[in-house]
mmCIF file with all atom_site columns, C-alpha atoms in Angstrom:
data_model
loop_
_atom_site.group_PDB
_atom_site.id
_atom_site.type_symbol
_atom_site.label_atom_id
_atom_site.label_alt_id
_atom_site.label_comp_id
_atom_site.label_asym_id
_atom_site.label_entity_id
_atom_site.label_seq_id
_atom_site.pdbx_PDB_ins_code
_atom_site.Cartn_x
_atom_site.Cartn_y
_atom_site.Cartn_z
_atom_site.occupancy
_atom_site.B_iso_or_equiv
_atom_site.pdbx_formal_charge
_atom_site.auth_seq_id
_atom_site.auth_comp_id
_atom_site.auth_asym_id
_atom_site.auth_atom_id
_atom_site.pdbx_PDB_model_num
ATOM 1   C CA . UNK A 1 1   ? -67.515 -20.684 -41.494 1.00 53.00 ? 1   UNK A CA 1
ATOM 2   C CA . UNK A 1 2   ? -70.112 -23.144 -40.059 1.00 59.00 ? 2   UNK A CA 1
ATOM 3   C CA . UNK A 1 3   ? -67.450 -24.239 -37.533 1.00 61.00 ? 3   UNK A CA 1
ATOM 4   C CA . UNK A 1 4   ? -67.249 -20.571 -36.298 1.00 59.00 ? 4   UNK A CA 1
ATOM 5   C CA . UNK A 1 5   ? -71.002 -20.440 -35.749 1.00 67.00 ? 5   UNK A CA 1
ATOM 6   C CA . UNK A 1 6   ? -70.917 -23.658 -33.753 1.00 76.00 ? 6   UNK A CA 1
ATOM 7   C CA . UNK A 1 7   ? -68.122 -22.581 -31.560 1.00 74.00 ? 7   UNK A CA 1
ATOM 8   C CA . UNK A 1 8   ? -69.855 -19.134 -31.011 1.00 73.00 ? 8   UNK A CA 1
ATOM 9   C CA . UNK A 1 9   ? -73.103 -21.054 -29.937 1.00 82.00 ? 9   UNK A CA 1
ATOM 10  C CA . UNK A 1 10  ? -71.198 -23.377 -27.599 1.00 84.00 ? 10  UNK A CA 1
ATOM 11  C CA . UNK A 1 11  ? -69.322 -20.486 -25.921 1.00 80.00 ? 11  UNK A CA 1
ATOM 12  C CA . UNK A 1 12  ? -72.648 -18.717 -25.484 1.00 84.00 ? 12  UNK A CA 1
ATOM 13  C CA . UNK A 1 13  ? -74.272 -21.738 -23.899 1.00 90.00 ? 13  UNK A CA 1
ATOM 14  C CA . UNK A 1 14  ? -71.325 -22.228 -21.584 1.00 89.00 ? 14  UNK A CA 1
ATOM 15  C CA . UNK A 1 15  ? -71.299 -18.496 -20.565 1.00 88.00 ? 15  UNK A CA 1
ATOM 16  C CA . UNK A 1 16  ? -75.074 -18.688 -19.706 1.00 90.00 ? 16  UNK A CA 1
ATOM 17  C CA . UNK A 1 17  ? -74.489 -21.799 -17.554 1.00 92.00 ? 17  UNK A CA 1
ATOM 18  C CA . UNK A 1 18  ? -71.475 -20.310 -15.787 1.00 91.00 ? 18  UNK A CA 1
ATOM 19  C CA . UNK A 1 19  ? -73.358 -17.127 -15.074 1.00 89.00 ? 19  UNK A CA 1
ATOM 20  C CA . UNK A 1 20  ? -76.286 -19.037 -13.678 1.00 92.00 ? 20  UNK A CA 1
ATOM 21  C CA . UNK A 1 21  ? -74.032 -21.147 -11.488 1.00 91.00 ? 21  UNK A CA 1
ATOM 22  C CA . UNK A 1 22  ? -72.186 -18.019 -10.246 1.00 90.00 ? 22  UNK A CA 1
ATOM 23  C CA . UNK A 1 23  ? -75.460 -16.301 -9.308  1.00 90.00 ? 23  UNK A CA 1
ATOM 24  C CA . UNK A 1 24  ? -76.868 -19.490 -7.531  1.00 93.00 ? 24  UNK A CA 1
ATOM 25  C CA . UNK A 1 25  ? -73.577 -19.940 -5.608  1.00 93.00 ? 25  UNK A CA 1
ATOM 26  C CA . UNK A 1 26  ? -73.484 -16.390 -4.317  1.00 92.00 ? 26  UNK A CA 1
ATOM 27  C CA . UNK A 1 27  ? -77.215 -16.488 -3.420  1.00 92.00 ? 27  UNK A CA 1
ATOM 28  C CA . UNK A 1 28  ? -76.619 -19.704 -1.526  1.00 95.00 ? 28  UNK A CA 1
ATOM 29  C CA . UNK A 1 29  ? -73.561 -18.469 0.317   1.00 95.00 ? 29  UNK A CA 1
ATOM 30  C CA . UNK A 1 30  ? -75.155 -15.143 1.011   1.00 94.00 ? 30  UNK A CA 1
ATOM 31  C CA . UNK A 1 31  ? -77.558 -16.965 3.260   1.00 95.00 ? 31  UNK A CA 1
ATOM 32  C CA . UNK A 1 32  ? -74.564 -18.458 5.348   1.00 96.00 ? 32  UNK A CA 1
ATOM 33  C CA . UNK A 1 33  ? -73.543 -16.154 8.104   1.00 95.00 ? 33  UNK A CA 1
ATOM 34  C CA . UNK A 1 34  ? -69.902 -15.777 9.129   1.00 95.00 ? 34  UNK A CA 1
ATOM 35  C CA . UNK A 1 35  ? -68.969 -17.371 12.451  1.00 94.00 ? 35  UNK A CA 1
ATOM 36  C CA . UNK A 1 36  ? -67.070 -14.230 13.473  1.00 94.00 ? 36  UNK A CA 1
ATOM 37  C CA . UNK A 1 37  ? -69.860 -11.876 12.505  1.00 95.00 ? 37  UNK A CA 1
ATOM 38  C CA . UNK A 1 38  ? -67.692 -9.421  10.584  1.00 97.00 ? 38  UNK A CA 1
ATOM 39  C CA . UNK A 1 39  ? -69.200 -7.371  7.720   1.00 97.00 ? 39  UNK A CA 1
ATOM 40  C CA . UNK A 1 40  ? -67.647 -7.055  4.246   1.00 97.00 ? 40  UNK A CA 1
ATOM 41  C CA . UNK A 1 41  ? -66.566 -3.638  5.203   1.00 98.00 ? 41  UNK A CA 1
ATOM 42  C CA . UNK A 1 42  ? -64.751 -4.805  8.180   1.00 98.00 ? 42  UNK A CA 1
ATOM 43  C CA . UNK A 1 43  ? -63.099 -7.700  6.556   1.00 98.00 ? 43  UNK A CA 1
ATOM 44  C CA . UNK A 1 44  ? -61.887 -5.360  3.724   1.00 98.00 ? 44  UNK A CA 1
ATOM 45  C CA . UNK A 1 45  ? -60.494 -2.798  6.093   1.00 98.00 ? 45  UNK A CA 1
ATOM 46  C CA . UNK A 1 46  ? -58.793 -5.584  8.144   1.00 97.00 ? 46  UNK A CA 1
ATOM 47  C CA . UNK A 1 47  ? -57.234 -7.061  5.060   1.00 98.00 ? 47  UNK A CA 1
ATOM 48  C CA . UNK A 1 48  ? -55.809 -3.725  4.028   1.00 98.00 ? 48  UNK A CA 1
ATOM 49  C CA . UNK A 1 49  ? -54.413 -3.031  7.381   1.00 97.00 ? 49  UNK A CA 1
ATOM 50  C CA . UNK A 1 50  ? -52.853 -6.529  7.633   1.00 97.00 ? 50  UNK A CA 1
ATOM 51  C CA . UNK A 1 51  ? -51.250 -5.931  4.241   1.00 97.00 ? 51  UNK A CA 1
ATOM 52  C CA . UNK A 1 52  ? -49.796 -2.649  5.327   1.00 97.00 ? 52  UNK A CA 1
ATOM 53  C CA . UNK A 1 53  ? -52.075 -0.475  3.183   1.00 97.00 ? 53  UNK A CA 1
ATOM 54  C CA . UNK A 1 54  ? -53.489 2.574   4.813   1.00 97.00 ? 54  UNK A CA 1
ATOM 55  C CA . UNK A 1 55  ? -54.151 4.986   1.931   1.00 96.00 ? 55  UNK A CA 1
ATOM 56  C CA . UNK A 1 56  ? -57.064 2.970   0.450   1.00 98.00 ? 56  UNK A CA 1
ATOM 57  C CA . UNK A 1 57  ? -60.633 3.606   1.435   1.00 97.00 ? 57  UNK A CA 1
ATOM 58  C CA . UNK A 1 58  ? -63.447 1.120   1.582   1.00 98.00 ? 58  UNK A CA 1
ATOM 59  C CA . UNK A 1 59  ? -66.796 2.659   0.279   1.00 97.00 ? 59  UNK A CA 1
ATOM 60  C CA . UNK A 1 60  ? -70.243 1.481   -0.584  1.00 97.00 ? 60  UNK A CA 1
ATOM 61  C CA . UNK A 1 61  ? -71.548 1.916   -4.166  1.00 96.00 ? 61  UNK A CA 1
ATOM 62  C CA . UNK A 1 62  ? -75.112 1.292   -5.392  1.00 94.00 ? 62  UNK A CA 1
ATOM 63  C CA . UNK A 1 63  ? -76.136 -1.602  -7.469  1.00 89.00 ? 63  UNK A CA 1
ATOM 64  C CA . UNK A 1 64  ? -75.474 -5.346  -7.600  1.00 83.00 ? 64  UNK A CA 1
ATOM 65  C CA . UNK A 1 65  ? -72.233 -6.881  -8.758  1.00 81.00 ? 65  UNK A CA 1
ATOM 66  C CA . UNK A 1 66  ? -70.707 -3.393  -8.739  1.00 92.00 ? 66  UNK A CA 1
ATOM 67  C CA . UNK A 1 67  ? -67.795 -4.446  -6.586  1.00 95.00 ? 67  UNK A CA 1
ATOM 68  C CA . UNK A 1 68  ? -64.480 -3.316  -7.868  1.00 96.00 ? 68  UNK A CA 1
ATOM 69  C CA . UNK A 1 69  ? -61.103 -1.769  -6.961  1.00 96.00 ? 69  UNK A CA 1
ATOM 70  C CA . UNK A 1 70  ? -60.403 1.703   -8.409  1.00 94.00 ? 70  UNK A CA 1
ATOM 71  C CA . UNK A 1 71  ? -56.554 2.312   -8.653  1.00 93.00 ? 71  UNK A CA 1
ATOM 72  C CA . UNK A 1 72  ? -57.206 5.987   -9.672  1.00 91.00 ? 72  UNK A CA 1
ATOM 73  C CA . UNK A 1 73  ? -58.701 7.037   -6.318  1.00 94.00 ? 73  UNK A CA 1
ATOM 74  C CA . UNK A 1 74  ? -57.611 4.081   -4.329  1.00 96.00 ? 74  UNK A CA 1
ATOM 75  C CA . UNK A 1 75  ? -60.986 2.892   -3.158  1.00 98.00 ? 75  UNK A CA 1
ATOM 76  C CA . UNK A 1 76  ? -62.453 -0.598  -2.587  1.00 98.00 ? 76  UNK A CA 1
ATOM 77  C CA . UNK A 1 77  ? -65.907 -0.170  -3.880  1.00 98.00 ? 77  UNK A CA 1
ATOM 78  C CA . UNK A 1 78  ? -68.411 -2.645  -2.370  1.00 97.00 ? 78  UNK A CA 1
ATOM 79  C CA . UNK A 1 79  ? -72.064 -3.183  -3.263  1.00 96.00 ? 79  UNK A CA 1
ATOM 80  C CA . UNK A 1 80  ? -74.491 -2.731  -0.362  1.00 96.00 ? 80  UNK A CA 1
ATOM 81  C CA . UNK A 1 81  ? -75.053 -6.483  0.094   1.00 94.00 ? 81  UNK A CA 1
ATOM 82  C CA . UNK A 1 82  ? -71.285 -6.974  0.391   1.00 96.00 ? 82  UNK A CA 1
ATOM 83  C CA . UNK A 1 83  ? -70.422 -3.784  2.290   1.00 97.00 ? 83  UNK A CA 1
ATOM 84  C CA . UNK A 1 84  ? -73.005 -4.425  4.986   1.00 97.00 ? 84  UNK A CA 1
ATOM 85  C CA . UNK A 1 85  ? -73.287 -8.254  4.576   1.00 96.00 ? 85  UNK A CA 1
ATOM 86  C CA . UNK A 1 86  ? -72.004 -10.682 7.155   1.00 96.00 ? 86  UNK A CA 1
ATOM 87  C CA . UNK A 1 87  ? -72.046 -13.751 4.908   1.00 97.00 ? 87  UNK A CA 1
ATOM 88  C CA . UNK A 1 88  ? -69.602 -16.020 3.296   1.00 97.00 ? 88  UNK A CA 1
ATOM 89  C CA . UNK A 1 89  ? -70.348 -14.332 -0.106  1.00 96.00 ? 89  UNK A CA 1
ATOM 90  C CA . UNK A 1 90  ? -69.592 -10.930 1.412   1.00 96.00 ? 90  UNK A CA 1
ATOM 91  C CA . UNK A 1 91  ? -66.301 -12.061 2.925   1.00 97.00 ? 91  UNK A CA 1
ATOM 92  C CA . UNK A 1 92  ? -65.322 -13.620 -0.455  1.00 97.00 ? 92  UNK A CA 1
ATOM 93  C CA . UNK A 1 93  ? -66.077 -10.526 -2.582  1.00 97.00 ? 93  UNK A CA 1
ATOM 94  C CA . UNK A 1 94  ? -64.615 -8.068  -0.040  1.00 97.00 ? 94  UNK A CA 1
ATOM 95  C CA . UNK A 1 95  ? -61.337 -9.892  0.251   1.00 98.00 ? 95  UNK A CA 1
ATOM 96  C CA . UNK A 1 96  ? -61.111 -10.499 -3.525  1.00 98.00 ? 96  UNK A CA 1
ATOM 97  C CA . UNK A 1 97  ? -61.363 -6.725  -4.160  1.00 98.00 ? 97  UNK A CA 1
ATOM 98  C CA . UNK A 1 98  ? -58.744 -6.004  -1.569  1.00 98.00 ? 98  UNK A CA 1
ATOM 99  C CA . UNK A 1 99  ? -56.645 -8.515  -3.306  1.00 98.00 ? 99  UNK A CA 1
ATOM 100 C CA . UNK A 1 100 ? -56.525 -6.002  -6.236  1.00 98.00 ? 100 UNK A CA 1
ATOM 101 C CA . UNK A 1 101 ? -55.586 -3.260  -3.907  1.00 98.00 ? 101 UNK A CA 1
ATOM 102 C CA . UNK A 1 102 ? -52.683 -5.411  -2.687  1.00 98.00 ? 102 UNK A CA 1
ATOM 103 C CA . UNK A 1 103 ? -51.664 -6.037  -6.276  1.00 98.00 ? 103 UNK A CA 1
ATOM 104 C CA . UNK A 1 104 ? -51.590 -2.292  -6.845  1.00 97.00 ? 104 UNK A CA 1
ATOM 105 C CA . UNK A 1 105 ? -49.495 -1.677  -3.767  1.00 97.00 ? 105 UNK A CA 1
ATOM 106 C CA . UNK A 1 106 ? -46.993 -4.352  -4.694  1.00 97.00 ? 106 UNK A CA 1
ATOM 107 C CA . UNK A 1 107 ? -46.818 -3.319  -8.356  1.00 96.00 ? 107 UNK A CA 1
ATOM 108 C CA . UNK A 1 108 ? -48.111 -6.659  -9.619  1.00 97.00 ? 108 UNK A CA 1
ATOM 109 C CA . UNK A 1 109 ? -46.950 -6.735  -13.265 1.00 96.00 ? 109 UNK A CA 1
ATOM 110 C CA . UNK A 1 110 ? -50.083 -8.080  -14.873 1.00 96.00 ? 110 UNK A CA 1
ATOM 111 C CA . UNK A 1 111 ? -52.217 -5.413  -13.100 1.00 95.00 ? 111 UNK A CA 1
ATOM 112 C CA . UNK A 1 112 ? -49.840 -2.690  -14.310 1.00 94.00 ? 112 UNK A CA 1
ATOM 113 C CA . UNK A 1 113 ? -49.931 -4.038  -17.881 1.00 94.00 ? 113 UNK A CA 1
ATOM 114 C CA . UNK A 1 114 ? -53.767 -4.092  -17.876 1.00 94.00 ? 114 UNK A CA 1
ATOM 115 C CA . UNK A 1 115 ? -54.011 -0.597  -16.469 1.00 92.00 ? 115 UNK A CA 1
ATOM 116 C CA . UNK A 1 116 ? -51.673 0.741   -19.169 1.00 91.00 ? 116 UNK A CA 1
ATOM 117 C CA . UNK A 1 117 ? -54.125 -0.705  -21.804 1.00 93.00 ? 117 UNK A CA 1
ATOM 118 C CA . UNK A 1 118 ? -57.317 0.857   -20.339 1.00 90.00 ? 118 UNK A CA 1
ATOM 119 C CA . UNK A 1 119 ? -56.967 4.279   -21.998 1.00 89.00 ? 119 UNK A CA 1
ATOM 120 C CA . UNK A 1 120 ? -56.526 2.811   -25.410 1.00 88.00 ? 120 UNK A CA 1
ATOM 121 C CA . UNK A 1 121 ? -59.352 0.344   -24.977 1.00 89.00 ? 121 UNK A CA 1
ATOM 122 C CA . UNK A 1 122 ? -61.719 3.189   -23.811 1.00 87.00 ? 122 UNK A CA 1
ATOM 123 C CA . UNK A 1 123 ? -61.101 5.094   -27.006 1.00 84.00 ? 123 UNK A CA 1
ATOM 124 C CA . UNK A 1 124 ? -61.140 2.168   -29.382 1.00 85.00 ? 124 UNK A CA 1
ATOM 125 C CA . UNK A 1 125 ? -64.260 0.558   -27.872 1.00 85.00 ? 125 UNK A CA 1
ATOM 126 C CA . UNK A 1 126 ? -66.210 3.638   -29.034 1.00 86.00 ? 126 UNK A CA 1
ATOM 127 C CA . UNK A 1 127 ? -65.567 3.133   -32.589 1.00 88.00 ? 127 UNK A CA 1
ATOM 128 C CA . UNK A 1 128 ? -64.453 -0.550  -32.948 1.00 91.00 ? 128 UNK A CA 1
ATOM 129 C CA . UNK A 1 129 ? -67.916 -1.923  -33.637 1.00 90.00 ? 129 UNK A CA 1
ATOM 130 C CA . UNK A 1 130 ? -68.617 0.710   -36.301 1.00 93.00 ? 130 UNK A CA 1
ATOM 131 C CA . UNK A 1 131 ? -65.203 0.001   -37.973 1.00 93.00 ? 131 UNK A CA 1
ATOM 132 C CA . UNK A 1 132 ? -66.014 -3.652  -38.051 1.00 92.00 ? 132 UNK A CA 1
ATOM 133 C CA . UNK A 1 133 ? -69.526 -3.245  -39.318 1.00 92.00 ? 133 UNK A CA 1
ATOM 134 C CA . UNK A 1 134 ? -68.352 -0.957  -42.059 1.00 94.00 ? 134 UNK A CA 1
ATOM 135 C CA . UNK A 1 135 ? -65.541 -3.348  -42.724 1.00 92.00 ? 135 UNK A CA 1
ATOM 136 C CA . UNK A 1 136 ? -67.928 -6.217  -43.264 1.00 90.00 ? 136 UNK A CA 1
ATOM 137 C CA . UNK A 1 137 ? -70.145 -4.093  -45.564 1.00 91.00 ? 137 UNK A CA 1
ATOM 138 C CA . UNK A 1 138 ? -67.238 -2.937  -47.595 1.00 91.00 ? 138 UNK A CA 1
ATOM 139 C CA . UNK A 1 139 ? -65.401 -6.285  -47.551 1.00 88.00 ? 139 UNK A CA 1
ATOM 140 C CA . UNK A 1 140 ? -66.084 -6.946  -51.219 1.00 86.00 ? 140 UNK A CA 1
ATOM 141 C CA . UNK A 1 141 ? -64.647 -3.553  -52.170 1.00 89.00 ? 141 UNK A CA 1
ATOM 142 C CA . UNK A 1 142 ? -61.585 -3.296  -49.847 1.00 90.00 ? 142 UNK A CA 1
ATOM 143 C CA . UNK A 1 143 ? -60.394 -5.368  -46.886 1.00 91.00 ? 143 UNK A CA 1
ATOM 144 C CA . UNK A 1 144 ? -58.705 -2.321  -45.131 1.00 92.00 ? 144 UNK A CA 1
ATOM 145 C CA . UNK A 1 145 ? -61.592 -1.198  -42.738 1.00 93.00 ? 145 UNK A CA 1
ATOM 146 C CA . UNK A 1 146 ? -62.078 -4.842  -41.570 1.00 94.00 ? 146 UNK A CA 1
ATOM 147 C CA . UNK A 1 147 ? -58.499 -5.296  -41.137 1.00 94.00 ? 147 UNK A CA 1
ATOM 148 C CA . UNK A 1 148 ? -58.292 -2.204  -38.769 1.00 94.00 ? 148 UNK A CA 1
ATOM 149 C CA . UNK A 1 149 ? -61.447 -3.550  -37.056 1.00 94.00 ? 149 UNK A CA 1
ATOM 150 C CA . UNK A 1 150 ? -59.760 -6.928  -36.497 1.00 94.00 ? 150 UNK A CA 1
ATOM 151 C CA . UNK A 1 151 ? -56.626 -5.300  -35.175 1.00 93.00 ? 151 UNK A CA 1
ATOM 152 C CA . UNK A 1 152 ? -58.723 -3.360  -32.672 1.00 93.00 ? 152 UNK A CA 1
ATOM 153 C CA . UNK A 1 153 ? -60.722 -6.411  -31.544 1.00 94.00 ? 153 UNK A CA 1
ATOM 154 C CA . UNK A 1 154 ? -57.453 -8.339  -31.220 1.00 94.00 ? 154 UNK A CA 1
ATOM 155 C CA . UNK A 1 155 ? -56.292 -5.766  -28.609 1.00 93.00 ? 155 UNK A CA 1
ATOM 156 C CA . UNK A 1 156 ? -59.593 -6.185  -26.684 1.00 94.00 ? 156 UNK A CA 1
ATOM 157 C CA . UNK A 1 157 ? -59.141 -9.945  -26.748 1.00 95.00 ? 157 UNK A CA 1
ATOM 158 C CA . UNK A 1 158 ? -55.644 -9.605  -25.443 1.00 95.00 ? 158 UNK A CA 1
ATOM 159 C CA . UNK A 1 159 ? -57.100 -7.532  -22.673 1.00 95.00 ? 159 UNK A CA 1
ATOM 160 C CA . UNK A 1 160 ? -59.484 -10.264 -21.599 1.00 95.00 ? 160 UNK A CA 1
ATOM 161 C CA . UNK A 1 161 ? -56.581 -12.800 -21.436 1.00 97.00 ? 161 UNK A CA 1
ATOM 162 C CA . UNK A 1 162 ? -54.426 -10.433 -19.424 1.00 96.00 ? 162 UNK A CA 1
ATOM 163 C CA . UNK A 1 163 ? -57.334 -10.029 -17.080 1.00 96.00 ? 163 UNK A CA 1
ATOM 164 C CA . UNK A 1 164 ? -57.212 -13.763 -16.189 1.00 97.00 ? 164 UNK A CA 1
ATOM 165 C CA . UNK A 1 165 ? -54.014 -13.755 -14.143 1.00 97.00 ? 165 UNK A CA 1
ATOM 166 C CA . UNK A 1 166 ? -55.140 -10.500 -12.483 1.00 97.00 ? 166 UNK A CA 1
ATOM 167 C CA . UNK A 1 167 ? -58.462 -12.058 -11.328 1.00 97.00 ? 167 UNK A CA 1
ATOM 168 C CA . UNK A 1 168 ? -57.037 -15.380 -10.451 1.00 97.00 ? 168 UNK A CA 1
ATOM 169 C CA . UNK A 1 169 ? -54.280 -13.970 -8.437  1.00 98.00 ? 169 UNK A CA 1
ATOM 170 C CA . UNK A 1 170 ? -56.596 -11.537 -6.565  1.00 98.00 ? 170 UNK A CA 1
ATOM 171 C CA . UNK A 1 171 ? -58.800 -14.540 -5.471  1.00 97.00 ? 171 UNK A CA 1
ATOM 172 C CA . UNK A 1 172 ? -55.597 -16.562 -4.450  1.00 97.00 ? 172 UNK A CA 1
ATOM 173 C CA . UNK A 1 173 ? -54.432 -13.573 -2.243  1.00 97.00 ? 173 UNK A CA 1
ATOM 174 C CA . UNK A 1 174 ? -57.919 -13.264 -0.730  1.00 97.00 ? 174 UNK A CA 1
ATOM 175 C CA . UNK A 1 175 ? -58.224 -17.083 0.058   1.00 97.00 ? 175 UNK A CA 1
ATOM 176 C CA . UNK A 1 176 ? -54.684 -17.175 1.522   1.00 97.00 ? 176 UNK A CA 1
ATOM 177 C CA . UNK A 1 177 ? -55.368 -14.108 3.709   1.00 97.00 ? 177 UNK A CA 1
ATOM 178 C CA . UNK A 1 178 ? -58.687 -15.249 5.085   1.00 96.00 ? 178 UNK A CA 1
ATOM 179 C CA . UNK A 1 179 ? -57.308 -18.749 5.872   1.00 95.00 ? 179 UNK A CA 1
ATOM 180 C CA . UNK A 1 180 ? -54.113 -17.574 7.525   1.00 95.00 ? 180 UNK A CA 1
ATOM 181 C CA . UNK A 1 181 ? -55.866 -15.042 9.586   1.00 94.00 ? 181 UNK A CA 1
ATOM 182 C CA . UNK A 1 182 ? -58.794 -17.416 10.477  1.00 92.00 ? 182 UNK A CA 1
ATOM 183 C CA . UNK A 1 183 ? -61.310 -14.921 9.183   1.00 94.00 ? 183 UNK A CA 1
ATOM 184 C CA . UNK A 1 184 ? -63.362 -18.011 8.176   1.00 95.00 ? 184 UNK A CA 1
ATOM 185 C CA . UNK A 1 185 ? -63.581 -21.530 9.556   1.00 95.00 ? 185 UNK A CA 1
ATOM 186 C CA . UNK A 1 186 ? -62.955 -24.583 7.425   1.00 95.00 ? 186 UNK A CA 1
ATOM 187 C CA . UNK A 1 187 ? -66.497 -25.004 6.131   1.00 96.00 ? 187 UNK A CA 1
ATOM 188 C CA . UNK A 1 188 ? -66.776 -21.297 5.246   1.00 97.00 ? 188 UNK A CA 1
ATOM 189 C CA . UNK A 1 189 ? -63.357 -21.331 3.550   1.00 97.00 ? 189 UNK A CA 1
ATOM 190 C CA . UNK A 1 190 ? -64.597 -24.172 1.151   1.00 97.00 ? 190 UNK A CA 1
ATOM 191 C CA . UNK A 1 191 ? -67.595 -22.065 0.285   1.00 97.00 ? 191 UNK A CA 1
ATOM 192 C CA . UNK A 1 192 ? -65.675 -18.836 -0.322  1.00 96.00 ? 192 UNK A CA 1
ATOM 193 C CA . UNK A 1 193 ? -63.175 -20.719 -2.562  1.00 97.00 ? 193 UNK A CA 1
ATOM 194 C CA . UNK A 1 194 ? -66.011 -22.199 -4.444  1.00 96.00 ? 194 UNK A CA 1
ATOM 195 C CA . UNK A 1 195 ? -67.725 -18.871 -4.938  1.00 95.00 ? 195 UNK A CA 1
ATOM 196 C CA . UNK A 1 196 ? -64.538 -17.263 -6.171  1.00 96.00 ? 196 UNK A CA 1
ATOM 197 C CA . UNK A 1 197 ? -63.825 -20.202 -8.565  1.00 96.00 ? 197 UNK A CA 1
ATOM 198 C CA . UNK A 1 198 ? -67.105 -19.605 -10.313 1.00 94.00 ? 198 UNK A CA 1
ATOM 199 C CA . UNK A 1 199 ? -66.419 -15.947 -10.476 1.00 93.00 ? 199 UNK A CA 1
ATOM 200 C CA . UNK A 1 200 ? -63.105 -16.558 -12.080 1.00 94.00 ? 200 UNK A CA 1
ATOM 201 C CA . UNK A 1 201 ? -64.821 -18.839 -14.685 1.00 94.00 ? 201 UNK A CA 1
ATOM 202 C CA . UNK A 1 202 ? -66.854 -15.947 -15.954 1.00 93.00 ? 202 UNK A CA 1
ATOM 203 C CA . UNK A 1 203 ? -63.626 -14.168 -16.969 1.00 95.00 ? 203 UNK A CA 1
ATOM 204 C CA . UNK A 1 204 ? -62.332 -17.373 -18.542 1.00 94.00 ? 204 UNK A CA 1
ATOM 205 C CA . UNK A 1 205 ? -65.449 -17.869 -20.596 1.00 93.00 ? 205 UNK A CA 1
ATOM 206 C CA . UNK A 1 206 ? -65.385 -14.131 -21.616 1.00 93.00 ? 206 UNK A CA 1
ATOM 207 C CA . UNK A 1 207 ? -61.832 -14.516 -22.806 1.00 94.00 ? 207 UNK A CA 1
ATOM 208 C CA . UNK A 1 208 ? -62.707 -17.681 -24.864 1.00 92.00 ? 208 UNK A CA 1
ATOM 209 C CA . UNK A 1 209 ? -65.704 -15.982 -26.308 1.00 91.00 ? 209 UNK A CA 1
ATOM 210 C CA . UNK A 1 210 ? -63.722 -12.961 -27.365 1.00 92.00 ? 210 UNK A CA 1
ATOM 211 C CA . UNK A 1 211 ? -61.114 -15.291 -28.998 1.00 92.00 ? 211 UNK A CA 1
ATOM 212 C CA . UNK A 1 212 ? -63.874 -17.121 -30.826 1.00 89.00 ? 212 UNK A CA 1
ATOM 213 C CA . UNK A 1 213 ? -65.283 -13.835 -32.084 1.00 90.00 ? 213 UNK A CA 1
ATOM 214 C CA . UNK A 1 214 ? -61.850 -12.660 -33.158 1.00 92.00 ? 214 UNK A CA 1
ATOM 215 C CA . UNK A 1 215 ? -61.284 -15.932 -35.024 1.00 89.00 ? 215 UNK A CA 1
ATOM 216 C CA . UNK A 1 216 ? -64.668 -15.465 -36.772 1.00 88.00 ? 216 UNK A CA 1
ATOM 217 C CA . UNK A 1 217 ? -63.649 -12.042 -38.004 1.00 91.00 ? 217 UNK A CA 1
ATOM 218 C CA . UNK A 1 218 ? -60.260 -13.294 -39.145 1.00 91.00 ? 218 UNK A CA 1
ATOM 219 C CA . UNK A 1 219 ? -62.051 -15.976 -41.051 1.00 87.00 ? 219 UNK A CA 1
ATOM 220 C CA . UNK A 1 220 ? -64.175 -13.400 -42.860 1.00 87.00 ? 220 UNK A CA 1
ATOM 221 C CA . UNK A 1 221 ? -61.022 -11.375 -43.668 1.00 88.00 ? 221 UNK A CA 1
ATOM 222 C CA . UNK A 1 222 ? -58.901 -14.346 -44.920 1.00 85.00 ? 222 UNK A CA 1
ATOM 223 C CA . UNK A 1 223 ? -61.919 -15.553 -46.964 1.00 79.00 ? 223 UNK A CA 1
ATOM 224 C CA . UNK A 1 224 ? -61.946 -12.209 -48.765 1.00 60.00 ? 224 UNK A CA 1
ATOM 225 C CA . UNK A 1 225 ? -58.163 -12.348 -49.412 1.00 53.00 ? 225 UNK A CA 1
ATOM 226 C CA . UNK A 1 226 ? -58.515 -15.893 -50.789 1.00 49.00 ? 226 UNK A CA 1
#
């Protein structure tokens, strides 16, 4: 049991460090203007056109770190700093989100798999924490509620690991495109790759953290059965 707590603390510390590094990297590279002077919106629209995608819109959404691709309405949603920004950070984020649009257009299998899991996760996430809490409270009476809770949590953990190839692939597509089309120079490319590397690590830490939590719940459950 003590081992589970130690792992949990280590994962939390690593997560805080990675988040801090990610924020500092994006703040640093947001101060570096692109040599071509293009905005995030212009870069996104060019990448979509170059990829033969004409039915996806690039729109601005409020907030920070709100950038995402929505396969339901086929929109690349960029935060104001990215949408209007003409920096290395804006180029990295905009092209990464378009990488997801390219995945969608080419029926990338991991994105399809993840999308199929979303409806189930949206429902289970509403009740999972309560099922697990009830399971822990009732553990000395019956293991059934916690067993159900662990099963639900296992699916969310699987989702975090399925997300990894989706995010890494989107970054690889983005970096390949901006390099091949000379959207950035060599110095800017190194910065964009560094920014996306740290962004990907946040997903990796999240997956490891989810796995550590799952193992903790499994330990509780197996301890009860023993």
